[in-house]
C-alpha positions as a printed NumPy array, in Angstrom:
array([[  0.103,   0.161,   0.064],
       [  1.135,   3.53 ,  -0.889],
       [  3.118,   5.215,   1.904],
       [  3.582,   8.43 ,  -0.213],
       [  2.499,  11.653,   1.29 ],
       [ -0.302,  13.288,  -0.784],
       [ -2.514,  16.352,  -0.459],
       [ -6.007,  16.195,   0.212],
       [ -6.024,  12.669,  -0.048],
       [ -7.329,  10.746,   2.751],
       [ -4.9  ,   7.149,   3.311],
       [ -5.715,   3.547,   4.858],
       [ -3.867,   1.673,   6.677],
       [ -3.891,  -1.783,   5.426],
       [ -0.986,  -3.315,   7.478],
       [  0.007,  -7.5  ,   6.899],
       [  2.087,  -9.978,   8.405],
       [  3.074, -13.083,   7.528],
       [  1.167, -16.428,   8.562],
       [  3.837, -17.122,  10.989],
       [  3.373, -13.766,  12.581],
       [ -0.393, -13.635,  11.82 ],
       [ -0.925, -16.85 ,  13.537],
       [  1.188, -15.844,  16.724],
       [ -0.869, -12.755,  16.998],
       [ -4.366, -14.589,  16.918],
       [ -2.951, -16.756,  19.661],
       [ -2.102, -13.091,  21.58 ],
       [ -5.394, -11.887,  21.471],
       [ -7.598, -15.163,  22.03 ],
       [ -4.711, -17.692,  24.15 ],
       [ -7.44 , -19.823,  26.193],
       [ -9.7  , -21.08 ,  23.38 ],
       [ -9.038, -24.195,  21.577],
       [ -9.262, -24.203,  17.482],
       [ -8.152, -26.264,  14.284],
       [ -4.904, -24.162,  13.44 ],
       [ -5.491, -25.043,   9.531],
       [ -8.946, -23.349,  10.108],
       [ -7.379, -20.43 ,  11.169],
       [ -4.98 , -20.124,   8.179],
       [ -8.104, -19.942,   5.815],
       [ -9.536, -17.03 ,   7.99 ],
       [ -6.625, -15.635,   7.691],
       [ -6.225, -16.374,   3.884],
       [ -9.835, -14.547,   3.754],
       [ -8.912, -11.062,   5.515],
       [ -5.528, -10.801,   3.985],
       [ -3.711, -11.283,   7.088],
       [ -4.623,  -7.868,   7.791],
       [ -2.739,  -6.944,  11.233],
       [ -5.847,  -4.948,  12.972],
       [ -8.87 ,  -7.661,  11.778],
       [ -6.645, -10.389,  12.939],
       [ -6.612,  -8.747,  16.342],
       [-10.805,  -7.855,  16.217],
       [-11.613, -11.678,  15.021],
       [ -9.076, -12.926,  17.459],
       [-11.385, -10.807,  20.249],
       [-14.163, -11.949,  18.785],
       [-13.692, -15.783,  19.082],
       [-12.12 , -15.326,  22.726],
       [-15.   , -13.537,  24.119],
       [-18.182, -14.338,  22.102],
       [-19.474, -17.484,  23.579],
       [-21.899, -18.619,  20.64 ],
       [-19.095, -18.82 ,  18.851],
       [-18.38 , -22.843,  19.8  ],
       [-15.888, -23.8  ,  17.191],
       [-13.563, -21.858,  14.675],
       [-15.257, -23.07 ,  11.536],
       [-18.345, -21.034,  12.298],
       [-15.957, -17.882,  12.282],
       [-14.712, -18.972,   8.794],
       [-17.841, -19.516,   7.485],
       [-19.385, -16.362,   8.079],
       [-16.403, -14.619,   6.576],
       [-16.634, -16.753,   3.513],
       [-20.235, -16.027,   3.219],
       [-18.662, -12.009,   3.212],
       [-21.304, -11.375,   6.111],
       [-19.334,  -9.303,   8.348],
       [-22.479,  -7.484,   9.935],
       [-23.646, -11.404,  10.74 ],
       [-24.811, -11.438,  14.495],
       [-21.632, -13.683,  15.441],
       [-19.399, -11.061,  14.256],
       [-21.13 ,  -8.335,  16.828],
       [-19.26 ,  -9.128,  19.72 ],
       [-17.784,  -5.603,  21.061],
       [-14.139,  -5.921,  21.595],
       [-11.513,  -3.27 ,  22.178],
       [ -8.507,  -2.816,  20.05 ],
       [ -5.33 ,  -1.472,  20.505],
       [ -5.446,   0.925,  17.21 ],
       [ -8.558,   2.399,  18.888],
       [-10.615,   3.951,  21.784],
       [-13.666,   2.457,  22.746],
       [-15.279,  -0.907,  21.932],
       [-16.594,  -1.805,  18.365],
       [-18.016,  -5.02 ,  16.989],
       [-15.841,  -6.141,  13.434],
       [-18.351,  -4.323,  10.503],
       [-18.075,  -1.096,  12.809],
       [-14.607,  -1.505,  12.629],
       [-14.012,  -2.097,   8.897],
       [-16.419,   0.757,   8.5  ],
       [-14.346,   3.374,  10.61 ],
       [-11.569,   2.059,   9.172],
       [-11.884,   2.327,   5.628],
       [-13.843,   5.337,   4.544],
       [-15.996,   4.588,   1.142],
       [-17.072,   8.462,   0.935],
       [-16.662,  11.367,  -1.731],
       [-15.361,   9.543,  -4.319],
       [-15.593,  10.964,  -7.889],
       [-17.661,   8.987, -10.332],
       [-14.625,   7.446, -12.061],
       [-13.073,   6.337,  -8.741],
       [-16.282,   4.45 ,  -7.863],
       [-16.51 ,   2.803, -11.819],
       [-12.786,   1.524, -11.1  ],
       [-13.065,   0.605,  -7.98 ],
       [-16.14 ,  -1.597,  -8.64 ],
       [-14.516,  -3.11 , -11.276],
       [-11.715,  -4.488,  -9.009],
       [-14.204,  -5.457,  -6.52 ],
       [-15.489,  -8.272,  -8.228],
       [-11.43 ,  -9.376, -10.091],
       [ -9.488, -11.648,  -7.972],
       [ -7.672, -10.268,  -5.226],
       [ -4.859, -10.823,  -7.726],
       [ -2.523,  -8.452,  -9.433],
       [ -3.306,  -7.423, -12.831],
       [ -1.982,  -5.8  , -15.625],
       [ -3.351,  -2.526, -15.769],
       [ -3.084,  -1.911, -19.435],
       [ -5.047,  -5.099, -19.799],
       [ -7.877,  -4.084, -17.767],
       [ -8.39 ,  -0.752, -19.466],
       [ -8.115,  -2.779, -22.495],
       [-11.219,  -4.769, -21.201],
       [-13.061,  -1.541, -20.114],
       [-12.311,  -0.073, -23.623],
       [-10.492,   2.454, -22.438],
       [ -8.832,   3.684, -25.687],
       [ -8.377,   7.625, -24.523],
       [ -7.061,   6.166, -21.252],
       [ -9.486,   8.308, -18.955],
       [ -8.686,   6.029, -16.225],
       [ -5.087,   5.624, -16.197],
       [ -5.085,   8.686, -13.814],
       [ -7.716,   7.231, -11.417],
       [ -6.101,   3.909, -11.087],
       [ -3.118,   5.873,  -9.925],
       [ -4.722,   7.994,  -7.585],
       [ -6.488,   5.46 ,  -6.275],
       [ -3.271,   3.405,  -5.464],
       [ -1.278,   6.881,  -3.757],
       [ -4.908,   6.781,  -1.418],
       [ -4.501,   3.357,  -0.323],
       [ -7.308,   1.833,  -1.828],
       [ -5.057,  -0.338,  -4.653],
       [ -1.79 ,  -1.391,  -4.118],
       [  0.994,  -1.977,  -6.8  ],
       [  4.358,  -3.511,  -6.381],
       [  5.653,  -2.542,  -9.656],
       [  3.532,   0.234, -11.155],
       [  2.385,  -2.181, -14.086],
       [ -0.029,  -4.315, -12.137],
       [ -2.345,  -3.472,  -9.364],
       [ -4.41 ,  -5.071,  -7.039],
       [ -7.634,  -4.728,  -3.899],
       [ -7.162,  -6.176,  -0.688],
       [ -9.616,  -8.85 ,  -0.095],
       [-11.381,  -6.561,   2.804],
       [-11.495,  -3.709,   0.569],
       [-13.425,  -6.055,  -2.328],
       [-15.939,  -6.965,   0.464],
       [-17.037,  -3.918,   1.397],
       [-17.166,  -1.973,  -1.901],
       [-19.382,  -5.033,  -2.673],
       [-21.344,  -4.463,   0.497],
       [-21.603,  -0.882,   0.322],
       [-21.653,  -0.013,  -3.396],
       [-23.75 ,  -2.376,  -4.717],
       [-21.723,  -3.781,  -7.555],
       [-24.747,  -4.302, -10.075],
       [-24.266,  -5.559, -13.594],
       [-24.734,  -3.072, -15.474],
       [-21.375,  -0.93 , -13.705],
       [-19.078,  -4.367, -14.389],
       [-20.604,  -5.668, -18.055],
       [-17.722,  -4.6  , -20.479],
       [-15.448,  -5.869, -18.062],
       [-17.206,  -8.891, -17.97 ],
       [-17.932,  -8.934, -21.776],
       [-14.324,  -8.161, -22.59 ],
       [-13.139, -11.283, -20.436],
       [-15.719, -13.746, -21.689],
       [-14.53 , -12.631, -25.276],
       [-11.019, -14.297, -23.897],
       [-12.664, -17.422, -23.547],
       [-14.394, -17.926, -26.793],
       [-14.881, -20.872, -28.468],
       [-11.783, -20.806, -31.17 ],
       [ -9.498, -19.162, -28.217],
       [-10.376, -22.389, -25.943],
       [ -9.418, -24.732, -28.484],
       [ -6.258, -22.833, -30.127],
       [ -5.088, -22.733, -26.764],
       [ -6.794, -24.669, -24.052],
       [ -4.3  , -23.944, -21.15 ],
       [ -4.466, -19.906, -22.048],
       [ -8.336, -20.362, -21.283],
       [ -7.494, -21.744, -18.03 ],
       [ -6.933, -18.804, -16.265],
       [ -9.916, -17.106, -16.757],
       [-11.983, -19.756, -14.639],
       [-11.153, -17.594, -11.644],
       [-12.122, -14.304, -12.864],
       [-15.918, -15.867, -13.858],
       [-16.059, -17.408, -10.633],
       [-15.476, -14.245,  -9.275],
       [-18.067, -12.925, -11.975],
       [-20.484, -15.385, -10.832],
       [-20.249, -14.512,  -6.946],
       [-19.38 , -10.85 ,  -6.469],
       [-22.168,  -9.374,  -9.051],
       [-25.743,  -8.695,  -8.171],
       [-27.649,  -9.586, -11.026],
       [-30.774,  -8.415, -10.128],
       [-32.924,  -8.69 , -13.539],
       [-30.013, -10.09 , -15.116],
       [-30.13 , -13.894, -13.819],
       [-29.366, -15.514, -17.057],
       [-25.857, -13.123, -17.409],
       [-24.857, -16.061, -14.732],
       [-26.08 , -18.886, -16.249],
       [-23.813, -17.926, -19.374],
       [-20.915, -17.505, -17.286],
       [-21.534, -20.908, -16.218],
       [-21.74 , -22.192, -19.169],
       [-18.37 , -20.594, -20.209],
       [-16.668, -22.619, -17.239],
       [-17.934, -25.544, -17.984],
       [-16.958, -25.241, -21.625],
       [-13.1  , -24.252, -20.575],
       [-13.414, -27.551, -18.646],
       [-15.181, -29.404, -21.105],
       [-12.027, -28.691, -23.589],
       [ -9.424, -28.92 , -21.577],
       [-10.537, -32.692, -20.92 ],
       [-11.474, -31.779, -17.431],
       [-14.78 , -33.807, -18.109],
       [-15.752, -34.199, -14.309],
       [-15.818, -30.249, -13.543],
       [-17.52 , -29.917, -16.883],
       [-20.004, -32.034, -16.171],
       [-20.995, -30.895, -12.852],
       [-21.239, -27.252, -14.041],
       [-23.366, -28.616, -16.515],
       [-25.749, -29.949, -14.07 ],
       [-25.027, -26.794, -12.625],
       [-27.081, -25.011, -15.469],
       [-29.628, -27.11 , -15.759],
       [-30.841, -27.251, -11.761],
       [-30.52 , -23.133, -11.887],
       [-32.864, -23.061, -14.808],
       [-35.281, -25.119, -13.034],
       [-35.129, -23.133, -10.42 ],
       [-36.071, -20.214, -12.664],
       [-38.975, -22.554, -14.098],
       [-36.846, -21.939, -17.546],
       [-36.477, -25.458, -18.991],
       [-36.972, -24.301, -22.595],
       [-34.034, -22.72 , -22.592],
       [-31.243, -22.677, -25.307],
       [-28.681, -23.24 , -22.264],
       [-30.886, -25.88 , -20.599],
       [-30.862, -28.139, -24.176],
       [-27.189, -27.108, -25.004],
       [-25.947, -28.111, -21.321],
       [-28.285, -31.343, -21.748],
       [-26.414, -32.279, -24.876],
       [-22.646, -31.676, -23.728],
       [-23.932, -34.212, -20.628],
       [-24.659, -36.6  , -23.532],
       [-21.406, -35.809, -25.471],
       [-18.994, -36.374, -22.116],
       [-21.944, -39.426, -21.065],
       [-20.664, -40.858, -24.82 ],
       [-17.012, -40.561, -23.848],
       [-17.422, -42.516, -21.064],
       [-19.237, -45.324, -23.253],
       [-22.291, -44.814, -20.859],
       [-24.815, -44.602, -24.463],
       [-28.138, -45.625, -22.518],
       [-27.662, -42.547, -20.297],
       [-26.146, -40.397, -23.737],
       [-29.425, -41.456, -25.791],
       [-32.002, -40.539, -22.75 ],
       [-29.939, -36.748, -22.469],
       [-30.443, -36.547, -26.137],
       [-33.802, -37.23 , -26.147],
       [-34.396, -34.701, -23.724],
       [-33.215, -32.387, -25.878],
       [-34.834, -33.06 , -28.808],
       [-38.331, -32.902, -26.937],
       [-37.012, -29.457, -25.781],
       [-36.395, -28.139, -29.242],
       [-39.467, -29.148, -30.657],
       [-41.112, -27.169, -28.655],
       [-38.767, -24.055, -29.153],
       [-39.007, -21.579, -32.521],
       [-36.412, -22.39 , -35.329],
       [-34.788, -19.43 , -35.001],
       [-34.527, -19.74 , -31.321],
       [-32.395, -23.241, -31.661],
       [-29.025, -22.201, -31.131],
       [-26.167, -25.011, -31.65 ],
       [-28.978, -27.224, -32.932],
       [-26.667, -29.083, -35.99 ],
       [-24.059, -29.454, -33.378],
       [-26.896, -31.682, -30.663],
       [-28.212, -33.379, -33.741],
       [-24.303, -34.559, -34.286],
       [-24.518, -35.603, -31.056],
       [-27.198, -37.552, -31.184],
       [-25.906, -39.315, -34.094],
       [-22.539, -40.29 , -32.642],
       [-24.84 , -41.752, -29.743],
       [-26.641, -44.119, -31.985],
       [-24.081, -44.942, -34.048],
       [-21.508, -45.742, -30.971],
       [-25.091, -47.704, -28.955],
       [-25.331, -49.628, -32.129],
       [-21.896, -50.847, -32.413],
       [-22.004, -51.518, -28.643],
       [-25.286, -53.697, -29.131],
       [-23.685, -55.726, -32.336],
       [-20.754, -56.465, -30.445]])
């Protein structure tokens, strides 16, 4: 985090520790209550080894008799429920006078007011990206910022401490800041649509086939988009992103992972009562393709017949990937007949 003094900028103190020192600090403030150290390491990862938050969490765990296991604390953090009732134990800290719960501590530590429109826009982009360094040029290209109007914005946010950089080429946002931006700014689909569409463009069918390993790096990006964006009336956009992940797994030969993603799409569309949907049909067809690879021809045929029934009830103009499905069905029947003739 920047320590450079810049006039009229409000700074954020994001002191972090090594894993060894972070564990030591937690034990210092929670010396008697037993816990699994592997669970603690996961908690420390969730909060990015932030010094003051370690202290607050340790004291919360030590003082709150409703928290019987450290796993309960981890679950709350993983769900980003920093205002959860379990975290409302009032604790004092060595940095601030008085007593405060965790969420209030975070809000005091990070002032979310007085952003310019451009700053708010950039913060929202980082809030849905992985908490990893990203090349600034790549990010601005994805945001279609040809005139580089956001270049100074990224640099200003870094001087203020909202972003950090080690080489002035790659920038990242701390995990705690990501959570606060998501909760306080309500990052919705339209705020980050340009970014998401650009990343999807990096994982097209042609690009996956030409460079399967390159496409794998976008799985993490897309997973963050799915979990960190508020989709409101754009729930089908989540389906599209799930399908992109399934396709990347599929092309790279991770068939079990691909199968699970296609099933997730089907379950989600059933929940939305949207069975007669292209992604429902395509996901079933992809399941048939994977069952065909495993030589489970009866199951593959069952999926194909279900797809055929769906397509019969859809207008021709809406039948995306229909000919690929027919080819898939033909392959299943060929293999099944060959199997029966043996």
